[in-house]
mmCIF file of C-alpha atoms in Angstrom:
data_model
loop_
_atom_site.group_PDB
_atom_site.id
_atom_site.type_symbol
_atom_site.label_atom_id
_atom_site.label_comp_id
_atom_site.label_asym_id
_atom_site.label_seq_id
_atom_site.Cartn_x
_atom_site.Cartn_y
_atom_site.Cartn_z
ATOM 1 C CA MET A 6 124.423 38.493 -147.067
ATOM 2 C CA ALA A 7 127.728 36.976 -148.142
ATOM 3 C CA LYS A 8 127.840 33.254 -148.787
ATOM 4 C CA LYS A 9 129.975 31.174 -146.436
ATOM 5 C CA ALA A 10 132.363 28.497 -147.681
ATOM 6 C CA LEU A 11 134.359 25.959 -145.685
ATOM 7 C CA ILE A 12 137.504 24.577 -147.322
ATOM 8 C CA THR A 13 139.314 21.538 -145.933
ATOM 9 C CA GLY A 14 142.905 21.465 -147.135
ATOM 10 C CA ILE A 15 142.999 25.271 -147.438
ATOM 11 C CA THR A 16 146.786 25.331 -146.898
ATOM 12 C CA GLY A 17 147.333 23.145 -149.978
ATOM 13 C CA GLN A 18 147.750 24.172 -153.580
ATOM 14 C CA ASP A 19 144.078 23.852 -154.560
ATOM 15 C CA GLY A 20 142.783 25.212 -151.264
ATOM 16 C CA SER A 21 144.799 28.400 -151.614
ATOM 17 C CA TYR A 22 143.698 29.042 -155.219
ATOM 18 C CA LEU A 23 140.082 28.277 -154.315
ATOM 19 C CA ALA A 24 140.263 30.679 -151.348
ATOM 20 C CA ASP A 25 141.567 33.394 -153.716
ATOM 21 C CA LEU A 26 138.678 32.758 -156.101
ATOM 22 C CA LEU A 27 135.967 32.726 -153.415
ATOM 23 C CA LEU A 28 137.275 35.909 -151.791
ATOM 24 C CA ASP A 29 137.134 37.597 -155.209
ATOM 25 C CA LYS A 30 133.502 36.520 -155.421
ATOM 26 C CA GLY A 31 132.684 38.053 -152.032
ATOM 27 C CA TYR A 32 132.497 34.873 -149.952
ATOM 28 C CA GLU A 33 133.212 34.620 -146.255
ATOM 29 C CA VAL A 34 135.936 31.940 -146.353
ATOM 30 C CA TYR A 35 136.701 29.446 -143.585
ATOM 31 C CA GLY A 36 139.631 27.048 -143.695
ATOM 32 C CA MET A 37 139.814 23.841 -141.674
ATOM 33 C CA VAL A 38 143.224 22.758 -140.344
ATOM 34 C CA ARG A 39 144.301 19.991 -137.980
ATOM 35 C CA ARG A 40 145.396 20.851 -134.445
ATOM 36 C CA SER A 41 148.395 18.568 -134.395
ATOM 37 C CA SER A 42 149.550 19.100 -137.943
ATOM 38 C CA MET A 43 152.753 20.693 -139.146
ATOM 39 C CA GLU A 44 150.731 22.752 -141.610
ATOM 40 C CA LYS A 45 152.619 25.264 -143.696
ATOM 41 C CA PHE A 46 150.674 28.457 -144.197
ATOM 42 C CA ASP A 47 152.932 29.999 -146.851
ATOM 43 C CA ARG A 48 150.420 29.410 -149.682
ATOM 44 C CA ILE A 49 147.753 31.483 -147.889
ATOM 45 C CA GLU A 50 150.083 34.047 -146.314
ATOM 46 C CA HIS A 51 148.864 36.734 -148.756
ATOM 47 C CA ILE A 52 145.205 36.280 -147.691
ATOM 48 C CA LYS A 53 145.459 35.188 -144.050
ATOM 49 C CA GLU A 54 143.921 38.446 -142.797
ATOM 50 C CA LYS A 55 140.868 37.864 -145.037
ATOM 51 C CA ILE A 56 140.083 34.245 -144.125
ATOM 52 C CA ASN A 57 138.989 32.460 -140.965
ATOM 53 C CA ILE A 58 141.114 29.479 -139.891
ATOM 54 C CA ARG A 59 139.365 26.898 -137.709
ATOM 55 C CA GLN A 60 140.619 23.687 -136.129
ATOM 56 C CA ALA A 61 139.055 20.284 -136.760
ATOM 57 C CA ASP A 62 140.279 16.899 -137.938
ATOM 58 C CA LEU A 63 139.111 14.516 -140.654
ATOM 59 C CA LEU A 64 139.869 11.685 -138.220
ATOM 60 C CA ASP A 65 137.572 13.128 -135.529
ATOM 61 C CA GLN A 66 133.853 13.093 -136.287
ATOM 62 C CA PHE A 67 132.854 15.257 -133.313
ATOM 63 C CA SER A 68 135.265 18.079 -134.228
ATOM 64 C CA ILE A 69 133.822 18.238 -137.763
ATOM 65 C CA ILE A 70 130.203 18.338 -136.552
ATOM 66 C CA LYS A 71 131.094 21.047 -134.011
ATOM 67 C CA LEU A 72 132.821 23.136 -136.694
ATOM 68 C CA MET A 73 129.971 22.705 -139.189
ATOM 69 C CA ASP A 74 127.467 23.754 -136.525
ATOM 70 C CA GLU A 75 129.530 26.815 -135.616
ATOM 71 C CA ILE A 76 130.010 28.053 -139.195
ATOM 72 C CA ARG A 77 126.805 26.857 -140.895
ATOM 73 C CA PRO A 78 128.418 27.140 -144.340
ATOM 74 C CA ASP A 79 126.513 27.329 -147.626
ATOM 75 C CA GLU A 80 129.233 25.366 -149.411
ATOM 76 C CA VAL A 81 131.849 22.847 -148.293
ATOM 77 C CA TYR A 82 134.859 21.978 -150.439
ATOM 78 C CA ASN A 83 136.576 18.812 -149.234
ATOM 79 C CA LEU A 84 140.094 19.112 -150.637
ATOM 80 C CA ALA A 85 142.002 17.638 -147.687
ATOM 81 C CA ALA A 86 143.547 14.206 -148.257
ATOM 82 C CA MET A 87 146.752 12.241 -147.982
ATOM 83 C CA SER A 88 147.486 13.563 -151.438
ATOM 84 C CA PHE A 89 150.978 12.363 -152.365
ATOM 85 C CA VAL A 90 150.578 9.038 -154.195
ATOM 86 C CA PRO A 91 153.985 7.482 -153.302
ATOM 87 C CA THR A 92 153.353 8.175 -149.577
ATOM 88 C CA SER A 93 150.125 6.195 -149.813
ATOM 89 C CA TRP A 94 152.204 3.038 -150.353
ATOM 90 C CA ASN A 95 154.081 3.684 -147.101
ATOM 91 C CA GLN A 96 150.972 4.660 -145.107
ATOM 92 C CA PRO A 97 148.029 2.849 -146.740
ATOM 93 C CA VAL A 98 145.863 2.641 -143.601
ATOM 94 C CA LEU A 99 146.269 6.310 -142.709
ATOM 95 C CA THR A 100 145.597 7.203 -146.349
ATOM 96 C CA ALA A 101 142.311 5.281 -146.128
ATOM 97 C CA GLU A 102 141.345 7.076 -142.903
ATOM 98 C CA PHE A 103 141.887 10.568 -144.333
ATOM 99 C CA THR A 104 141.096 10.154 -148.003
ATOM 100 C CA ALA A 105 138.241 7.630 -147.766
ATOM 101 C CA VAL A 106 136.597 7.535 -144.331
ATOM 102 C CA GLY A 107 137.255 11.261 -143.841
ATOM 103 C CA VAL A 108 134.786 11.969 -146.662
ATOM 104 C CA THR A 109 132.084 9.999 -144.846
ATOM 105 C CA ARG A 110 132.708 12.015 -141.685
ATOM 106 C CA MET A 111 132.237 15.255 -143.636
ATOM 107 C CA LEU A 112 129.002 13.969 -145.190
ATOM 108 C CA GLU A 113 127.728 12.742 -141.830
ATOM 109 C CA ALA A 114 128.367 16.199 -140.366
ATOM 110 C CA ILE A 115 126.316 17.779 -143.182
ATOM 111 C CA ARG A 116 123.545 15.224 -142.604
ATOM 112 C CA ALA A 117 123.522 16.049 -138.892
ATOM 113 C CA ILE A 118 123.709 19.843 -139.158
ATOM 114 C CA ASP A 119 122.049 20.967 -142.390
ATOM 115 C CA GLN A 120 121.302 18.805 -145.422
ATOM 116 C CA LYS A 121 121.009 21.905 -147.626
ATOM 117 C CA ILE A 122 124.793 22.502 -147.439
ATOM 118 C CA ARG A 123 126.361 21.970 -150.862
ATOM 119 C CA PHE A 124 129.302 19.568 -150.800
ATOM 120 C CA TYR A 125 132.202 19.263 -153.236
ATOM 121 C CA GLN A 126 134.351 16.124 -153.120
ATOM 122 C CA ALA A 127 137.802 16.233 -154.702
ATOM 123 C CA SER A 128 137.893 13.019 -156.708
ATOM 124 C CA SER A 129 140.930 12.158 -158.811
ATOM 125 C CA SER A 130 142.035 10.777 -162.171
ATOM 126 C CA GLU A 131 144.130 8.303 -160.138
ATOM 127 C CA MET A 132 140.842 6.412 -159.684
ATOM 128 C CA PHE A 133 141.076 5.332 -163.335
ATOM 129 C CA GLY A 134 144.574 3.859 -162.837
ATOM 130 C CA LYS A 135 144.740 0.874 -165.195
ATOM 131 C CA VAL A 136 142.577 2.672 -167.694
ATOM 132 C CA GLN A 137 139.653 0.865 -169.300
ATOM 133 C CA GLU A 138 139.316 3.366 -172.162
ATOM 134 C CA ILE A 139 141.031 6.432 -173.622
ATOM 135 C CA PRO A 140 140.099 9.198 -173.015
ATOM 136 C CA GLN A 141 138.445 8.800 -169.596
ATOM 137 C CA SER A 142 134.990 10.269 -168.960
ATOM 138 C CA GLU A 143 132.472 10.195 -166.103
ATOM 139 C CA LYS A 144 131.302 6.787 -167.393
ATOM 140 C CA THR A 145 134.742 5.125 -167.494
ATOM 141 C CA PRO A 146 135.076 2.254 -164.963
ATOM 142 C CA PHE A 147 137.628 2.748 -162.170
ATOM 143 C CA HIS A 148 140.683 0.528 -161.696
ATOM 144 C CA PRO A 149 142.914 2.340 -159.145
ATOM 145 C CA ARG A 150 146.592 1.386 -158.930
ATOM 146 C CA SER A 151 147.615 2.828 -155.553
ATOM 147 C CA PRO A 152 146.207 2.993 -151.996
ATOM 148 C CA TYR A 153 145.538 6.684 -152.717
ATOM 149 C CA GLY A 154 143.528 5.838 -155.833
ATOM 150 C CA VAL A 155 141.553 3.152 -153.978
ATOM 151 C CA ALA A 156 140.740 5.589 -151.142
ATOM 152 C CA LYS A 157 139.621 8.222 -153.646
ATOM 153 C CA VAL A 158 137.237 5.709 -155.250
ATOM 154 C CA TYR A 159 135.624 5.164 -151.848
ATOM 155 C CA GLY A 160 135.338 8.925 -151.292
ATOM 156 C CA HIS A 161 133.793 9.328 -154.718
ATOM 157 C CA TRP A 162 131.178 6.596 -154.307
ATOM 158 C CA ILE A 163 130.230 7.516 -150.739
ATOM 159 C CA THR A 164 129.462 11.030 -152.036
ATOM 160 C CA VAL A 165 127.242 9.553 -154.756
ATOM 161 C CA ASN A 166 125.572 7.323 -152.122
ATOM 162 C CA TYR A 167 124.747 10.230 -149.791
ATOM 163 C CA ARG A 168 123.426 12.185 -152.770
ATOM 164 C CA GLU A 169 121.101 9.326 -153.733
ATOM 165 C CA SER A 170 120.190 8.197 -150.210
ATOM 166 C CA TYR A 171 119.762 11.499 -148.328
ATOM 167 C CA ASP A 172 119.226 13.993 -151.166
ATOM 168 C CA ILE A 173 122.421 15.834 -150.174
ATOM 169 C CA PHE A 174 123.871 18.154 -152.815
ATOM 170 C CA GLY A 175 127.078 16.114 -153.192
ATOM 171 C CA THR A 176 129.172 16.750 -156.291
ATOM 172 C CA SER A 177 132.395 15.005 -157.284
ATOM 173 C CA GLY A 178 135.011 16.667 -159.471
ATOM 174 C CA ILE A 179 137.229 14.017 -161.101
ATOM 175 C CA LEU A 180 140.233 16.261 -161.567
ATOM 176 C CA PHE A 181 143.175 15.244 -163.668
ATOM 177 C CA ASN A 182 146.680 16.412 -162.733
ATOM 178 C CA HIS A 183 146.762 20.125 -162.096
ATOM 179 C CA GLU A 184 149.891 22.024 -161.156
ATOM 180 C CA SER A 185 151.151 25.507 -160.315
ATOM 181 C CA PRO A 186 154.020 27.394 -158.669
ATOM 182 C CA ARG A 187 152.281 26.530 -155.360
ATOM 183 C CA ARG A 188 152.655 22.784 -155.951
ATOM 184 C CA GLY A 189 154.680 20.914 -153.309
ATOM 185 C CA ILE A 190 158.309 20.187 -154.136
ATOM 186 C CA GLU A 191 157.716 16.425 -153.810
ATOM 187 C CA PHE A 192 155.400 16.353 -156.859
ATOM 188 C CA VAL A 193 157.037 15.535 -160.171
ATOM 189 C CA THR A 194 156.145 18.777 -161.966
ATOM 190 C CA ARG A 195 157.528 21.019 -159.244
ATOM 191 C CA LYS A 196 160.512 18.705 -158.696
ATOM 192 C CA VAL A 197 161.402 19.213 -162.360
ATOM 193 C CA THR A 198 160.903 22.995 -162.538
ATOM 194 C CA TYR A 199 162.611 23.640 -159.200
ATOM 195 C CA ASN A 200 165.649 21.525 -160.028
ATOM 196 C CA ALA A 201 165.915 22.891 -163.557
ATOM 197 C CA ALA A 202 166.109 26.364 -162.004
ATOM 198 C CA LYS A 203 168.718 25.134 -159.484
ATOM 199 C CA ILE A 204 170.847 23.721 -162.312
ATOM 200 C CA LYS A 205 170.544 26.967 -164.290
ATOM 201 C CA LEU A 206 171.717 28.933 -161.247
ATOM 202 C CA GLY A 207 174.624 26.535 -160.646
ATOM 203 C CA LEU A 208 173.202 25.291 -157.324
ATOM 204 C CA THR A 209 173.176 21.656 -158.453
ATOM 205 C CA THR A 210 174.194 19.641 -161.508
ATOM 206 C CA GLU A 211 171.778 16.715 -161.757
ATOM 207 C CA LEU A 212 168.120 15.719 -161.468
ATOM 208 C CA ARG A 213 167.228 12.143 -160.542
ATOM 209 C CA MET A 214 163.974 10.898 -162.052
ATOM 210 C CA GLY A 215 161.887 7.736 -162.365
ATOM 211 C CA ASN A 216 159.788 6.758 -165.380
ATOM 212 C CA LEU A 217 160.109 9.468 -168.048
ATOM 213 C CA ASP A 218 157.590 7.709 -170.278
ATOM 214 C CA ALA A 219 154.672 8.004 -167.804
ATOM 215 C CA LYS A 220 152.002 10.215 -169.363
ATOM 216 C CA ARG A 221 149.603 12.617 -167.699
ATOM 217 C CA ASP A 222 146.975 15.202 -168.566
ATOM 218 C CA TRP A 223 148.388 18.321 -166.858
ATOM 219 C CA GLY A 224 146.510 21.589 -166.348
ATOM 220 C CA PHE A 225 146.783 24.741 -164.224
ATOM 221 C CA ALA A 226 145.336 24.548 -160.695
ATOM 222 C CA GLY A 227 143.943 28.089 -160.944
ATOM 223 C CA ASP A 228 141.772 26.979 -163.885
ATOM 224 C CA TYR A 229 140.598 23.836 -162.098
ATOM 225 C CA VAL A 230 139.315 25.508 -158.919
ATOM 226 C CA LYS A 231 136.955 27.541 -161.135
ATOM 227 C CA ALA A 232 135.416 24.234 -162.204
ATOM 228 C CA MET A 233 134.929 23.264 -158.535
ATOM 229 C CA TRP A 234 133.044 26.487 -157.859
ATOM 230 C CA LEU A 235 130.921 26.145 -161.017
ATOM 231 C CA MET A 236 129.858 22.630 -159.939
ATOM 232 C CA LEU A 237 128.349 23.938 -156.702
ATOM 233 C CA GLN A 238 126.499 26.757 -158.520
ATOM 234 C CA HIS A 239 124.699 24.352 -160.855
ATOM 235 C CA ASP A 240 121.073 23.367 -160.193
ATOM 236 C CA GLU A 241 121.775 19.647 -159.811
ATOM 237 C CA PRO A 242 124.666 17.780 -158.153
ATOM 238 C CA ASP A 243 126.621 15.476 -160.459
ATOM 239 C CA ASN A 244 130.077 14.088 -161.304
ATOM 240 C CA TYR A 245 132.386 15.923 -163.695
ATOM 241 C CA VAL A 246 135.745 15.143 -165.267
ATOM 242 C CA VAL A 247 138.012 18.208 -165.322
ATOM 243 C CA ALA A 248 140.978 17.938 -167.691
ATOM 244 C CA THR A 249 142.717 19.564 -170.657
ATOM 245 C CA GLY A 250 142.191 16.586 -172.981
ATOM 246 C CA GLU A 251 145.900 16.641 -173.879
ATOM 247 C CA THR A 252 148.521 14.180 -172.712
ATOM 248 C CA HIS A 253 152.226 14.768 -172.152
ATOM 249 C CA SER A 254 154.982 12.488 -170.918
ATOM 250 C CA VAL A 255 157.257 13.285 -168.002
ATOM 251 C CA ARG A 256 159.951 13.550 -170.682
ATOM 252 C CA ASP A 257 157.922 16.322 -172.378
ATOM 253 C CA LEU A 258 157.700 18.091 -169.013
ATOM 254 C CA VAL A 259 161.458 17.811 -168.411
ATOM 255 C CA GLU A 260 162.286 18.932 -171.938
ATOM 256 C CA ALA A 261 159.935 21.945 -171.772
ATOM 257 C CA ALA A 262 161.362 23.100 -168.423
ATOM 258 C CA PHE A 263 165.003 22.715 -169.404
ATOM 259 C CA THR A 264 164.537 24.200 -172.892
ATOM 260 C CA HIS A 265 162.885 27.279 -171.349
ATOM 261 C CA LEU A 266 166.197 27.826 -169.489
ATOM 262 C CA ASP A 267 168.370 27.028 -172.544
ATOM 263 C CA LEU A 268 169.536 23.748 -170.995
ATOM 264 C CA ASP A 269 169.834 20.249 -172.473
ATOM 265 C CA TYR A 270 168.035 17.891 -170.078
ATOM 266 C CA LYS A 271 170.035 14.886 -171.338
ATOM 267 C CA GLU A 272 173.157 16.376 -169.749
ATOM 268 C CA HIS A 273 171.583 16.545 -166.289
ATOM 269 C CA VAL A 274 168.791 13.973 -165.868
ATOM 270 C CA ILE A 275 169.651 10.580 -164.343
ATOM 271 C CA ILE A 276 167.152 7.703 -164.148
ATOM 272 C CA ASP A 277 166.975 6.310 -160.603
ATOM 273 C CA LYS A 278 165.010 3.095 -159.949
ATOM 274 C CA LYS A 279 163.950 4.241 -156.474
ATOM 275 C CA TYR A 280 161.600 6.773 -158.063
ATOM 276 C CA ILE A 281 159.699 4.181 -160.103
ATOM 277 C CA ARG A 282 156.272 3.258 -158.650
ATOM 278 C CA PRO A 283 155.360 -0.356 -157.769
ATOM 279 C CA ALA A 284 152.390 -0.061 -160.143
ATOM 280 C CA GLU A 285 152.207 2.709 -162.722
ATOM 281 C CA VAL A 286 148.941 4.104 -164.041
ATOM 282 C CA ASP A 287 148.391 3.890 -167.772
ATOM 283 C CA LEU A 288 147.613 6.684 -170.183
ATOM 284 C CA LEU A 289 145.599 9.267 -168.260
ATOM 285 C CA ILE A 290 143.805 11.685 -170.544
ATOM 286 C CA GLY A 291 140.501 13.264 -169.616
ATOM 287 C CA ASP A 292 137.354 13.997 -171.564
ATOM 288 C CA SER A 293 135.844 17.074 -169.934
ATOM 289 C CA SER A 294 133.211 17.726 -172.610
ATOM 290 C CA LYS A 295 130.422 17.377 -169.986
ATOM 291 C CA ALA A 296 131.943 20.116 -167.783
ATOM 292 C CA LYS A 297 132.403 22.322 -170.831
ATOM 293 C CA LYS A 298 128.843 21.793 -172.064
ATOM 294 C CA ILE A 299 126.939 21.954 -168.743
ATOM 295 C CA LEU A 300 129.146 24.268 -166.641
ATOM 296 C CA GLY A 301 130.679 26.344 -169.427
ATOM 297 C CA TRP A 302 134.164 25.583 -168.093
ATOM 298 C CA GLU A 303 137.283 25.928 -170.245
ATOM 299 C CA PRO A 304 140.977 25.664 -169.266
ATOM 300 C CA GLU A 305 142.813 28.922 -169.991
ATOM 301 C CA PHE A 306 146.480 27.909 -169.651
ATOM 302 C CA SER A 307 148.291 25.541 -172.025
ATOM 303 C CA PHE A 308 150.826 22.907 -170.911
ATOM 304 C CA GLU A 309 153.702 25.017 -172.233
ATOM 305 C CA GLU A 310 152.448 28.155 -170.468
ATOM 306 C CA LEU A 311 152.064 26.206 -167.224
ATOM 307 C CA VAL A 312 155.635 24.843 -167.328
ATOM 308 C CA LYS A 313 157.076 28.275 -168.127
ATOM 309 C CA MET A 314 155.046 29.863 -165.302
ATOM 310 C CA MET A 315 156.406 27.306 -162.831
ATOM 311 C CA VAL A 316 160.024 27.567 -164.019
ATOM 312 C CA ASP A 317 159.914 31.379 -163.863
ATOM 313 C CA ALA A 318 158.438 31.274 -160.349
ATOM 314 C CA ASP A 319 161.159 28.865 -159.176
ATOM 315 C CA MET A 320 163.903 30.990 -160.723
ATOM 316 C CA LYS A 321 162.532 34.027 -158.872
ATOM 317 C CA LEU A 322 162.249 32.058 -155.612
ATOM 318 C CA LEU A 323 165.772 30.619 -155.794
ATOM 319 C CA LYS A 324 167.353 33.943 -156.785
ATOM 320 C CA LYS A 325 165.696 35.513 -153.763
ATOM 321 C CA GLU A 326 166.868 32.689 -151.481
ATOM 322 C CA CYS A 327 170.487 32.825 -152.602
ATOM 323 C CA GLY A 328 170.574 36.600 -153.008
ATOM 324 C CA LYS A 329 171.279 36.627 -156.734
#
């Protein structure tokens, strides 16, 4: 009989790639969406006939328990969150409700319905924030620098607590930045590739950016969802850092995108103070040697390949939109 998986946040970047992967592996895939949300289903349009969309809300405990009871999944992947870091400064309380307390509601539903359900929690490199060591591993202390990062720390530790207290198979993947052509336009990587393509096509002339010296460990989302799946197939639940182990500045990102289109970024990029965060995280670079050793996981796409993939996808999208 096919395994059943429930994905919260299935309409997001990671949720859509994970759904693709699980369908390829023969899973029966369920996606949880909110009733009142303005969800965009474009990322799962190509598989919507193959998946089951169900309504429930991370803010409503009863709806989650009801859904869990109805589906009785083998695996639950909790990817839903208030995921855009700058927004977490404007809506810190709501961020805490979704990204922190929402995890507890999911775990409580598993505890109530079936404690054998395997649970994946999407933790984040933003938990490291003001980094205590470079590179960051599973043992690195957290020092989050945004309401989002703080909420993710809660979600991470509550998963560990339920694992230790109730013997629930709760695993946390501490994923570093991972991008793709399905990334939202508000995220810096997609903002850069999309606007570089617009400039190349003559649809705009400038790109306004914040701190070009901020550094991140960027990988491809399609690679990272494989790590999520591998974590739930392992014999024991644990925490794993998932990263490339390479760091690049936003300037490197901008330069790679513009150079791929034969453009000089210095002619188009303008620094705008409104895009600079109140508190910036330090040098985020992940040590994923544990995931490589125990799970056999390896990233397949390089930073350069990722940027080119995203630029090419945005060129194709914009050409289609403007009929070129």
